[in-house]
CSV table of C-alpha atoms in Angstrom, one decimal:
chain,number,residue,atom,x,y,z
A,1,MET,CA,17.4,-17.5,24.9
A,2,THR,CA,19.5,-14.1,25.9
A,3,PRO,CA,17.5,-11.7,27.3
A,4,ALA,CA,16.5,-8.8,25.2
A,5,ARG,CA,18.8,-5.6,25.8
A,6,ILE,CA,16.6,-2.3,25.5
A,7,LEU,CA,18.3,1.1,26.0
A,8,ILE,CA,16.0,3.8,27.4
A,9,VAL,CA,17.1,7.6,26.1
A,10,GLU,CA,15.5,10.2,28.5
A,11,ASP,CA,16.8,13.3,30.0
A,12,ASP,CA,14.1,13.4,32.8
A,13,PRO,CA,15.4,10.9,35.2
A,14,ALA,CA,11.8,10.6,36.7
A,15,ALA,CA,10.6,9.7,33.1
A,16,ALA,CA,13.3,7.1,32.6
A,17,GLN,CA,12.7,5.3,35.9
A,18,TYR,CA,9.2,5.3,35.3
A,19,LEU,CA,9.9,3.5,31.9
A,20,ALA,CA,12.3,0.9,33.9
A,21,LEU,CA,10.1,-0.2,36.6
A,22,ALA,CA,7.1,-0.6,33.8
A,23,LEU,CA,9.5,-2.7,32.2
A,24,ALA,CA,11.1,-4.5,35.1
A,25,ASP,CA,8.8,-7.6,35.2
A,26,GLU,CA,9.2,-8.2,31.4
A,27,GLY,CA,12.6,-10.0,31.9
A,28,CYS,CA,14.7,-7.7,29.7
A,29,SER,CA,18.2,-6.3,30.5
A,30,LEU,CA,17.4,-2.6,31.0
A,31,ARG,CA,20.1,1.1,30.6
A,32,SER,CA,19.1,4.1,30.5
A,33,VAL,CA,21.1,7.1,29.2
A,34,HIS,CA,20.8,11.2,29.3
A,35,ASN,CA,21.0,12.1,25.7
A,36,GLY,CA,21.4,10.8,22.1
A,37,VAL,CA,25.6,11.0,22.0
A,38,GLU,CA,25.4,8.5,25.1
A,39,ALA,CA,23.1,6.3,23.3
A,40,LEU,CA,25.2,6.2,20.3
A,41,LEU,CA,27.8,5.0,22.5
A,42,ALA,CA,26.1,2.7,24.4
A,43,ILE,CA,24.5,1.3,21.2
A,44,GLU,CA,28.2,0.9,19.9
A,45,SER,CA,29.3,-1.1,22.8
A,46,GLU,CA,26.3,-3.1,23.8
A,47,ARG,CA,24.3,-3.7,20.8
A,48,PRO,CA,20.7,-3.4,22.2
A,49,ASP,CA,17.8,-4.8,20.5
A,50,LEU,CA,15.6,-2.4,21.2
A,51,VAL,CA,15.7,1.7,21.7
A,52,ILE,CA,13.0,3.8,23.5
A,53,SER,CA,13.8,7.4,23.4
A,54,ASP,CA,12.2,10.5,24.4
A,55,LEU,CA,11.8,13.3,21.3
A,56,ARG,CA,12.5,16.2,23.1
A,57,MET,CA,16.3,16.4,24.3
A,58,PRO,CA,19.0,18.7,24.3
A,59,GLU,CA,21.6,19.0,21.8
A,60,MET,CA,20.0,15.8,19.6
A,61,ASN,CA,16.4,14.9,19.6
A,62,GLY,CA,14.7,11.6,19.2
A,63,LEU,CA,14.3,12.2,15.5
A,64,ALA,CA,18.4,12.9,15.1
A,65,LEU,CA,19.1,10.2,16.8
A,66,LEU,CA,16.8,7.9,14.8
A,67,SER,CA,18.3,9.1,11.8
A,68,ARG,CA,22.1,8.5,12.7
A,69,ILE,CA,20.9,5.1,14.2
A,70,LYS,CA,19.1,3.8,11.0
A,71,GLN,CA,22.2,5.0,8.9
A,72,ARG,CA,24.7,3.0,11.0
A,73,TRP,CA,22.2,-0.1,12.3
A,74,PRO,CA,19.1,-0.3,10.3
A,75,GLU,CA,18.1,-3.5,12.0
A,76,LEU,CA,17.9,-1.9,15.3
A,77,HIS,CA,14.1,-1.4,16.4
A,78,PHE,CA,13.3,2.1,17.8
A,79,ILE,CA,10.5,3.1,19.6
A,80,LEU,CA,9.9,7.1,19.5
A,81,VAL,CA,8.1,9.0,22.8
A,82,THR,CA,6.1,11.9,22.1
A,83,VAL,CA,4.7,14.6,24.7
A,84,GLU,CA,1.9,15.3,22.1
A,85,GLN,CA,0.4,13.6,19.0
A,86,ASP,CA,2.0,15.7,16.3
A,87,ILE,CA,0.8,14.2,13.1
A,88,ALA,CA,3.9,15.3,11.0
A,89,THR,CA,6.5,14.2,13.5
A,90,VAL,CA,4.9,10.9,14.0
A,91,VAL,CA,4.8,10.7,9.9
A,92,GLU,CA,8.4,11.6,9.9
A,93,ALA,CA,9.4,8.9,12.7
A,94,VAL,CA,8.0,6.5,10.6
A,95,GLN,CA,9.4,7.2,7.8
A,96,LEU,CA,12.9,7.2,9.5
A,97,GLY,CA,12.3,3.7,10.5
A,98,ALA,CA,10.8,4.1,13.8
A,99,LEU,CA,8.7,0.9,14.8
A,100,ASN,CA,6.3,2.6,16.6
A,101,TYR,CA,5.8,5.7,18.7
A,102,LEU,CA,4.0,6.5,22.3
A,103,VAL,CA,2.4,9.2,23.5
A,104,LYS,CA,3.1,11.1,27.1
A,105,PRO,CA,1.7,10.0,29.4
A,106,VAL,CA,2.4,6.3,28.6
A,107,SER,CA,0.1,3.8,29.9
A,108,LEU,CA,1.5,0.5,31.3
A,109,ALA,CA,-0.5,-1.4,28.6
A,110,ALA,CA,0.5,0.7,25.6
A,111,LEU,CA,4.4,0.4,26.7
A,112,ARG,CA,4.4,-3.0,27.3
A,113,GLY,CA,2.5,-4.0,24.4
A,114,ALA,CA,4.6,-1.9,21.9
A,115,VAL,CA,7.8,-3.5,23.8
A,116,ARG,CA,6.4,-7.1,23.2
A,117,ARG,CA,5.7,-6.3,19.5
A,118,ALA,CA,9.2,-5.3,18.8
A,119,LEU,CA,10.7,-8.1,20.5
A,120,SER,CA,8.6,-10.3,19.0
A,121,ALA,CA,9.9,-9.0,15.5
A,122,ARG,CA,13.4,-9.6,16.8
A,123,VAL,CA,12.6,-13.2,16.9
A,124,GLY,CA,12.4,-15.6,14.0
A,125,SER,CA,11.1,-12.3,12.0
A,126,PRO,CA,10.5,-13.6,8.3
A,127,ALA,CA,11.6,-11.6,5.4
A,128,ALA,CA,9.7,-8.9,4.1
A,129,GLY,CA,9.4,-11.5,1.0
A,130,ASP,CA,8.0,-14.2,3.2
A,131,LEU,CA,5.6,-12.1,4.8
A,132,ALA,CA,3.6,-11.2,1.5
A,133,PRO,CA,4.3,-13.9,-0.9
A,134,GLU,CA,0.9,-13.3,-2.7
A,135,ILE,CA,2.4,-9.9,-3.9
A,136,VAL,CA,4.2,-11.2,-6.9
A,137,GLY,CA,7.5,-9.7,-8.6
A,138,SER,CA,10.8,-9.0,-8.5
A,139,SER,CA,10.9,-5.4,-9.9
A,140,LYS,CA,12.5,-3.1,-8.0
A,141,GLY,CA,9.1,-1.2,-7.5
A,142,ILE,CA,7.4,-4.3,-6.1
A,143,VAL,CA,10.4,-5.3,-3.8
A,144,GLU,CA,10.1,-1.9,-2.0
A,145,VAL,CA,6.4,-2.7,-1.8
A,146,ARG,CA,6.7,-5.8,0.0
A,147,HIS,CA,9.4,-3.8,2.1
A,148,GLN,CA,6.9,-1.5,3.0
A,149,VAL,CA,4.5,-4.0,4.0
A,150,ALA,CA,6.7,-5.7,6.2
A,151,LEU,CA,7.5,-2.3,7.9
A,152,ALA,CA,3.6,-1.2,8.3
A,153,ALA,CA,3.1,-4.6,9.6
A,154,ARG,CA,5.3,-4.0,12.6
A,155,ASN,CA,3.4,-0.7,12.8
A,156,ASP,CA,0.4,0.2,15.0
A,157,VAL,CA,-0.2,3.5,12.7
A,158,ASN,CA,-2.9,4.0,10.0
A,159,VAL,CA,-1.8,3.2,6.3
A,160,LEU,CA,-2.8,5.0,3.3
A,161,VAL,CA,-2.5,2.8,0.2
A,162,ALA,CA,-2.3,4.7,-3.4
A,163,GLY,CA,-2.4,3.1,-6.9
A,164,LYS,CA,-4.2,2.7,-10.0
A,165,THR,CA,-7.4,0.8,-10.4
A,166,GLY,CA,-6.1,-3.0,-10.4
A,167,THR,CA,-2.9,-2.5,-8.7
A,168,GLY,CA,-3.5,-4.7,-5.9
A,169,LYS,CA,-4.3,-2.0,-3.2
A,170,GLU,CA,-6.7,-4.5,-1.3
A,171,LEU,CA,-4.3,-7.2,-1.5
A,172,VAL,CA,-1.6,-4.9,0.1
A,173,ALA,CA,-4.0,-4.1,2.6
A,174,ARG,CA,-5.2,-7.4,3.6
A,175,ALA,CA,-1.3,-8.5,3.6
A,176,ILE,CA,-0.5,-5.9,6.0
A,177,HIS,CA,-3.5,-7.1,8.6
A,178,ARG,CA,-2.4,-10.8,8.2
A,179,CYS,CA,1.1,-10.0,9.0
A,180,SER,CA,0.8,-7.7,11.8
A,181,ALA,CA,3.4,-8.6,14.9
A,182,GLU,CA,0.3,-9.4,17.1
A,183,THR,CA,-2.6,-11.7,16.2
A,184,PRO,CA,-4.6,-9.1,14.4
A,185,GLY,CA,-8.4,-8.4,15.3
A,186,PRO,CA,-11.2,-8.2,12.8
A,187,LEU,CA,-10.3,-6.9,9.3
A,188,VAL,CA,-13.8,-5.2,8.2
A,189,ALA,CA,-13.9,-4.0,4.5
A,190,HIS,CA,-15.7,-1.4,3.1
A,191,ASN,CA,-16.1,0.5,-0.4
A,192,CYS,CA,-16.7,3.8,0.0
A,193,ALA,CA,-18.4,4.5,-3.3
A,194,ALA,CA,-21.2,2.2,-2.2
A,195,THR,CA,-21.9,4.3,0.8
A,196,PRO,CA,-25.5,6.4,0.2
A,197,PRO,CA,-25.1,9.6,1.7
A,198,ASP,CA,-28.0,9.4,3.5
A,199,LEU,CA,-26.9,6.2,5.3
A,200,PHE,CA,-23.2,7.1,5.8
A,201,GLU,CA,-23.9,7.5,10.1
A,202,SER,CA,-25.9,4.2,10.1
A,203,GLN,CA,-23.2,2.3,8.1
A,204,PHE,CA,-20.4,3.5,10.0
A,205,PHE,CA,-21.9,4.3,13.5
A,206,GLY,CA,-24.7,2.0,13.5
A,207,HIS,CA,-28.0,3.0,14.9
A,208,ARG,CA,-30.6,1.8,17.6
A,209,ARG,CA,-33.9,0.4,17.1
A,210,GLY,CA,-36.6,2.8,16.4
A,211,ALA,CA,-33.8,5.8,15.3
A,212,PHE,CA,-35.8,6.3,12.0
A,213,THR,CA,-38.2,4.8,9.9
A,214,GLY,CA,-37.2,1.2,9.1
A,215,ALA,CA,-35.0,0.7,11.9
A,216,ASP,CA,-36.5,-2.6,13.3
A,217,ARG,CA,-33.6,-3.5,15.2
A,218,ASP,CA,-30.4,-2.5,16.6
A,219,HIS,CA,-27.5,-2.3,13.9
A,220,LEU,CA,-23.8,-2.6,14.5
A,221,GLY,CA,-21.5,0.1,12.3
A,222,LEU,CA,-18.6,-0.5,10.8
A,223,LEU,CA,-16.7,1.2,13.4
A,224,GLU,CA,-18.1,-1.2,16.1
A,225,ARG,CA,-17.3,-4.3,13.9
A,226,ALA,CA,-14.0,-3.3,13.4
A,227,ASP,CA,-13.1,-2.6,17.2
A,228,GLY,CA,-9.5,-4.0,18.0
A,229,GLY,CA,-8.9,-4.3,14.7
A,230,VAL,CA,-8.8,-2.8,11.5
A,231,LEU,CA,-11.5,-1.1,9.1
A,232,LEU,CA,-10.4,-1.1,5.3
A,233,LEU,CA,-11.9,2.0,3.5
A,234,ASP,CA,-11.6,1.4,-0.1
A,235,GLU,CA,-11.9,4.5,-2.7
A,236,LEU,CA,-11.6,6.8,0.2
A,237,GLU,CA,-12.0,9.5,-2.4
A,238,SER,CA,-15.7,8.6,-2.7
A,239,LEU,CA,-16.3,9.7,0.7
A,240,SER,CA,-17.9,13.5,0.7
A,241,LEU,CA,-16.0,16.0,2.5
A,242,PRO,CA,-18.9,16.3,5.7
A,243,HIS,CA,-18.5,12.6,5.8
A,244,GLN,CA,-14.7,12.9,5.9
A,245,ALA,CA,-15.3,15.4,8.7
A,246,LYS,CA,-17.2,13.0,10.9
A,247,LEU,CA,-14.6,10.2,10.2
A,248,LEU,CA,-12.0,12.6,11.5
A,249,ARG,CA,-13.8,13.0,14.9
A,250,VAL,CA,-13.6,9.1,15.3
A,251,LEU,CA,-9.8,9.2,14.4
A,252,ASP,CA,-8.8,12.2,17.0
A,253,ASP,CA,-11.3,10.7,19.8
A,254,GLY,CA,-12.2,7.1,18.9
A,255,GLU,CA,-15.8,8.1,19.9
A,256,VAL,CA,-18.6,6.2,18.4
A,257,ARG,CA,-22.1,7.7,18.9
A,258,PRO,CA,-24.7,5.3,17.4
A,259,VAL,CA,-27.8,6.8,15.8
A,260,GLY,CA,-30.6,7.4,17.8
A,261,ALA,CA,-28.1,6.0,21.2
A,262,ALA,CA,-27.8,8.8,23.9
A,263,ASP,CA,-24.3,6.8,24.9
A,264,VAL,CA,-20.8,7.5,23.4
A,265,ARG,CA,-19.0,3.9,22.7
A,266,HIS,CA,-15.0,3.9,22.4
A,267,VAL,CA,-13.3,2.1,19.9
A,268,SER,CA,-9.8,1.5,19.2
A,269,VAL,CA,-9.5,1.1,15.1
A,270,ARG,CA,-6.6,0.7,12.9
A,271,PHE,CA,-7.5,2.3,9.8
A,272,ILE,CA,-6.1,1.4,6.2
A,273,ALA,CA,-7.5,3.5,3.5
A,274,THR,CA,-6.7,3.1,-0.5
A,275,THR,CA,-7.3,5.5,-3.2
A,276,ASN,CA,-6.9,5.6,-7.0
A,277,HIS,CA,-5.7,8.9,-7.3
A,278,ASP,CA,-2.9,11.1,-6.1
A,279,PRO,CA,-3.7,12.4,-2.8
A,280,ARG,CA,-2.0,15.5,-3.0
A,281,GLU,CA,-3.8,16.4,-6.1
A,282,MET,CA,-6.8,15.5,-4.4
A,283,ILE,CA,-6.3,18.0,-1.6
A,284,ASP,CA,-5.3,20.7,-4.2
A,285,THR,CA,-8.8,20.1,-5.9
A,286,GLY,CA,-10.7,20.3,-2.8
A,287,VAL,CA,-11.7,16.3,-2.7
A,288,LEU,CA,-9.5,15.2,0.3
A,289,ARG,CA,-9.1,17.0,3.2
A,290,GLU,CA,-5.6,17.6,4.5
A,291,ASP,CA,-6.1,16.7,7.8
A,292,LEU,CA,-8.0,13.4,7.3
A,293,TYR,CA,-4.7,12.9,4.9
A,294,TYR,CA,-2.4,13.0,7.6
A,295,ARG,CA,-4.1,11.1,10.0
A,296,LEU,CA,-4.5,8.3,7.5
A,297,ARG,CA,-1.1,8.6,6.3
A,298,GLY,CA,1.0,7.2,9.2
A,299,PHE,CA,2.6,5.1,6.8
A,300,GLU,CA,2.2,5.6,3.1
A,301,ILE,CA,2.6,2.8,0.2
A,302,ARG,CA,2.4,3.7,-3.3
A,303,LEU,CA,1.8,1.1,-5.8
A,304,PRO,CA,3.3,1.1,-9.4
A,305,ALA,CA,1.4,0.5,-12.4
A,306,LEU,CA,2.2,-2.9,-14.6
A,307,ARG,CA,3.5,-0.8,-17.5
A,308,GLU,CA,6.2,0.4,-14.7
A,309,ARG,CA,7.2,-3.2,-13.8
A,310,GLU,CA,6.7,-5.1,-17.2
A,311,GLU,CA,9.6,-7.4,-16.3
A,312,ASP,CA,7.0,-9.0,-13.6
A,313,VAL,CA,4.5,-9.8,-16.3
A,314,PRO,CA,6.2,-13.2,-16.8
A,315,LEU,CA,6.3,-14.2,-13.0
A,316,LEU,CA,2.4,-12.9,-12.8
A,317,VAL,CA,1.3,-14.9,-15.5
A,318,SER,CA,3.1,-18.3,-14.1
A,319,HIS,CA,1.3,-17.0,-10.8
A,320,PHE,CA,-2.3,-17.1,-12.5
A,321,LEU,CA,-1.7,-20.3,-14.3
A,322,GLY,CA,-0.6,-22.4,-11.3
A,323,GLU,CA,0.0,-26.3,-12.4
A,324,ARG,CA,-0.7,-25.2,-15.8
A,325,ALA,CA,2.4,-22.6,-15.8
A,326,GLY,CA,4.3,-24.3,-18.5
A,327,GLU,CA,1.5,-24.3,-21.0
A,328,ILE,CA,1.8,-21.1,-22.3
A,329,LYS,CA,4.1,-20.4,-26.1
A,330,PRO,CA,6.6,-17.9,-26.0
A,331,ASP,CA,5.1,-16.0,-28.6
A,332,ALA,CA,2.1,-15.6,-26.2
A,333,LEU,CA,3.7,-14.6,-23.4
A,334,ALA,CA,5.8,-11.9,-25.5
A,335,GLU,CA,2.4,-10.6,-26.5
A,336,LEU,CA,1.0,-10.2,-22.8
A,337,ARG,CA,4.5,-8.5,-21.7
A,338,ASP,CA,3.8,-6.1,-24.8
A,339,ARG,CA,0.6,-4.5,-23.8
A,340,THR,CA,0.0,-1.4,-22.1
A,341,TRP,CA,-2.5,-3.1,-19.6
A,342,PRO,CA,-4.5,0.2,-18.3
A,343,GLY,CA,-6.3,-2.2,-16.0
A,344,ASN,CA,-2.9,-3.4,-14.8
A,345,VAL,CA,-2.5,-6.8,-12.7
A,346,ARG,CA,-6.3,-7.2,-12.7
A,347,GLU,CA,-6.6,-7.0,-16.4
A,348,LEU,CA,-3.7,-9.2,-16.9
A,349,ARG,CA,-5.3,-11.7,-14.5
A,350,ASN,CA,-8.5,-11.8,-16.5
A,351,ALA,CA,-6.8,-11.9,-19.7
A,352,VAL,CA,-4.8,-14.9,-18.8
A,353,ARG,CA,-7.7,-16.7,-17.1
A,354,SER,CA,-9.9,-16.3,-20.3
A,355,ALA,CA,-7.1,-17.7,-22.4
A,356,ASP,CA,-6.3,-20.5,-20.5
A,357,ALA,CA,-9.9,-21.7,-20.2
A,358,LEU,CA,-10.0,-21.0,-24.1
A,359,ALA,CA,-6.8,-23.1,-24.6
A,360,ALA,CA,-7.1,-25.8,-22.2
A,361,PRO,CA,-6.2,-29.0,-22.1
A,362,GLY,CA,-3.5,-27.6,-24.7
A,363,PRO,CA,-0.8,-24.7,-24.5
A,364,ILE,CA,-1.8,-20.8,-24.5
A,365,GLY,CA,-1.1,-19.6,-27.9
A,366,VAL,CA,-1.6,-15.7,-29.4
A,367,GLU,CA,-4.8,-16.9,-31.0
A,368,HIS,CA,-6.2,-17.4,-27.6
A,369,LEU,CA,-5.8,-13.9,-26.3
A,370,SER,CA,-8.4,-11.4,-26.2
A,371,LEU,CA,-8.5,-8.9,-29.2
A,372,GLU,CA,-10.0,-6.3,-26.8
A,373,GLN,CA,-6.7,-5.3,-25.2
A,374,THR,CA,-5.1,-1.7,-25.9
A,375,PRO,CA,-2.0,-2.6,-27.7
A,376,ARG,CA,1.5,-0.3,-27.6
A,377,ALA,CA,0.4,1.2,-30.9
A,378,GLN,CA,-1.7,4.0,-29.7
A,379,GLU,CA,1.3,4.8,-27.4
A,380,ILE,CA,3.5,4.8,-30.4
A,381,SER,CA,1.2,6.8,-32.7
A,382,ALA,CA,0.3,9.5,-30.1
A,383,GLN,CA,4.3,9.9,-29.8
A,384,ALA,CA,4.6,10.2,-33.2
A,385,LEU,CA,1.9,12.5,-33.7
A,386,LEU,CA,3.7,14.9,-31.2
A,387,ARG,CA,6.7,15.4,-33.2
A,388,GLY,CA,6.6,19.0,-35.3
A,389,GLY,CA,5.4,18.1,-38.8
A,390,ALA,CA,3.9,14.8,-38.4
A,391,THR,CA,1.2,14.1,-40.8
A,392,LEU,CA,-1.6,11.4,-40.2
A,393,LYS,CA,0.3,9.3,-42.7
A,394,ASP,CA,3.6,9.5,-41.0
A,395,VAL,CA,1.7,8.4,-37.7
A,396,GLU,CA,0.4,5.5,-39.6
A,397,ARG,CA,3.7,4.7,-41.0
A,398,ASP,CA,5.5,4.8,-37.9
A,399,ALA,CA,3.0,2.9,-36.2
A,400,ILE,CA,2.6,-0.2,-38.6
A,401,ALA,CA,6.8,-0.3,-39.3
A,402,THR,CA,7.3,-0.2,-35.3
A,403,ALA,CA,4.6,-2.8,-34.9
A,404,LEU,CA,6.0,-5.2,-37.6
A,405,ARG,CA,9.4,-4.7,-36.2
A,406,ARG,CA,8.1,-5.7,-32.8
A,407,CYS,CA,6.6,-8.9,-34.1
A,408,GLY,CA,9.2,-10.0,-36.5
A,409,GLY,CA,7.4,-9.0,-39.3
A,410,ASN,CA,4.6,-11.3,-38.7
A,411,ARG,CA,1.5,-9.7,-40.2
A,412,THR,CA,-1.2,-11.8,-37.7
A,413,ARG,CA,0.8,-10.5,-34.7
A,414,ALA,CA,1.1,-7.0,-36.0
A,415,ALA,CA,-2.5,-6.6,-37.0
A,416,ARG,CA,-3.3,-7.7,-33.5
A,417,LEU,CA,-1.2,-5.3,-32.0
A,418,LEU,CA,-2.4,-2.5,-33.8
A,419,GLY,CA,-6.2,-3.3,-33.1
A,420,ILE,CA,-6.9,-4.0,-36.5
A,421,ASP,CA,-7.7,-7.2,-38.8
A,422,ARG,CA,-5.1,-8.6,-41.4
A,423,SER,CA,-7.2,-7.7,-44.3
A,424,THR,CA,-7.0,-3.8,-43.4
A,425,LEU,CA,-3.3,-4.1,-42.5
A,426,ARG,CA,-2.7,-5.5,-45.9
A,427,ARG,CA,-4.3,-2.5,-47.8
A,428,LYS,CA,-2.5,-0.3,-45.4
A,429,LEU,CA,0.8,-2.0,-46.0
A,430,ALA,CA,0.2,-1.9,-50.1
A,431,ALA,CA,-0.9,2.0,-49.6
A,432,LEU,CA,2.3,3.0,-47.3
A,433,GLY,CA,4.6,1.1,-49.3
A,434,LEU,CA,5.5,-1.1,-46.5
A,435,GLU,CA,4.9,-4.5,-48.1
A,436,ASP,CA,8.6,-5.5,-48.0
A,437,ALA,CA,8.6,-5.3,-44.5
A,438,SER,CA,6.3,-8.2,-43.4
A,439,THR,CA,7.0,-12.0,-43.7
A,440,ASP,CA,3.7,-13.5,-44.3
C-alpha cells in the first residue's frame, strides 16, 4: 500500500519540526508548509490523506483553512492543533468537519494516536449507513443522523444527543461507541433520573469502606468504571445544578476523588449525554449549566420526531417484524403511517409487536392495532378550532369529514382514527348531515 501522505501546516519552524520528528516512525510521507495559502497549493498538487494544521497563523488561520478545504475536498481528514482548549473554537472546528483537535504542548502519544485513527478511517472506512444499520430509515433527517454518527465515531470529543422520548437517543449513543475508529473501552450507561441526590458522589466517584454508615466495602464509581471508555449519561436534565458543577470539574481536569479517600485518581472518559429537551431552553430556564453544555457538545446530534419522518414508518415496521415483514395488510400499514406517535419510534415498535402477537400466525390487520393510539384527528380538530369563528360543531364536522376522507369513507376505520366507537360515529353522522360521506 502507498504510504499515507501527511501535510503539516505550521508557521513556527520549531513546532513543525517537532511534529515531523514525532511522526517519523509512522511510515508516512511528510511535508511541511508555513501558511494556509501554501497548504491549499500543496493539497491541489499532491492530494495528501491528512492535514495537521495549527490554529493561529497569519493571513489565514486554521479554521479558515479547514473551511476552504472542506468546500473543495470534503473527504480530506483534518486535525487542528490549538494553543489552549477553547470550547467555542473546538465546537466550530468539529462542525466545520475537523476529525480531531490537539492542545499544545502536544504529547507524542496523543499525536500518534490521533494520526493512526485518522489514517485507519482512510483505509476501508465503511459508509455512514453501514456504520449504524440499526438506525432505520431513508428520510433526509435520519440519513443526516447516520452521517453525524459516522463523524462522531471518528472523533474523540464528547457528544450530546437531543431528541424527544422514544426517538432512539441511546441507540445512537451505542452506535457511536461501537463504531469508534479504535477498539473502544467500556461503555457504562447511567440514567441520571435514577440518581438519589444524597448518593450522587458515591455513584459517580465511588467510595471507600467505612466512608459512611453502611459502606462495608469499597465501591468503584461510574467514572472509574468508564475509564478508557465512554460514560453514557441518559436524561442529563435530571442532574441538579450542584451535581452538574461536580461533573464539570471532572470534564476539566479528569480527577476523581472517591468518598472517604485521601488520594485522587485520574480518569480518561469520553462523555455521551442525552436529553429529552432542547438544550438552549434548559439553559434559559436555569435547568442546565451553560459551561457544562459547551463541554458536552463537542458534537451535537438532534434526532427528529417520528412525525417528521413518517415516510420511514414502513421501513421501521418491516424492521420490527423481521421474518414476518410481509405479514401486514396494506390498510393496517396505512393506519400505522397515519398516526401521530407521540411516543415516537418506541411507541411504534410496541404497537407493531403487540399487533403481531395478536395476529400470529396470520397477517396483521387494522383490527389487531391498539385503540389507545392518539389519532391525527386531535391535531385536525385543534387546527380547525383556531380558525376565526369556528364553533364546536364546525370542529366536529371538519374532523369527521376529514377522517372519512382519509379512510375512503370506511366508518370502522374513521371511528378508530377519531378515537370513538362506531355507534357514536353513526349518531354524529346523522346529527351533522354527513351520512352520505360514508360507505358502510
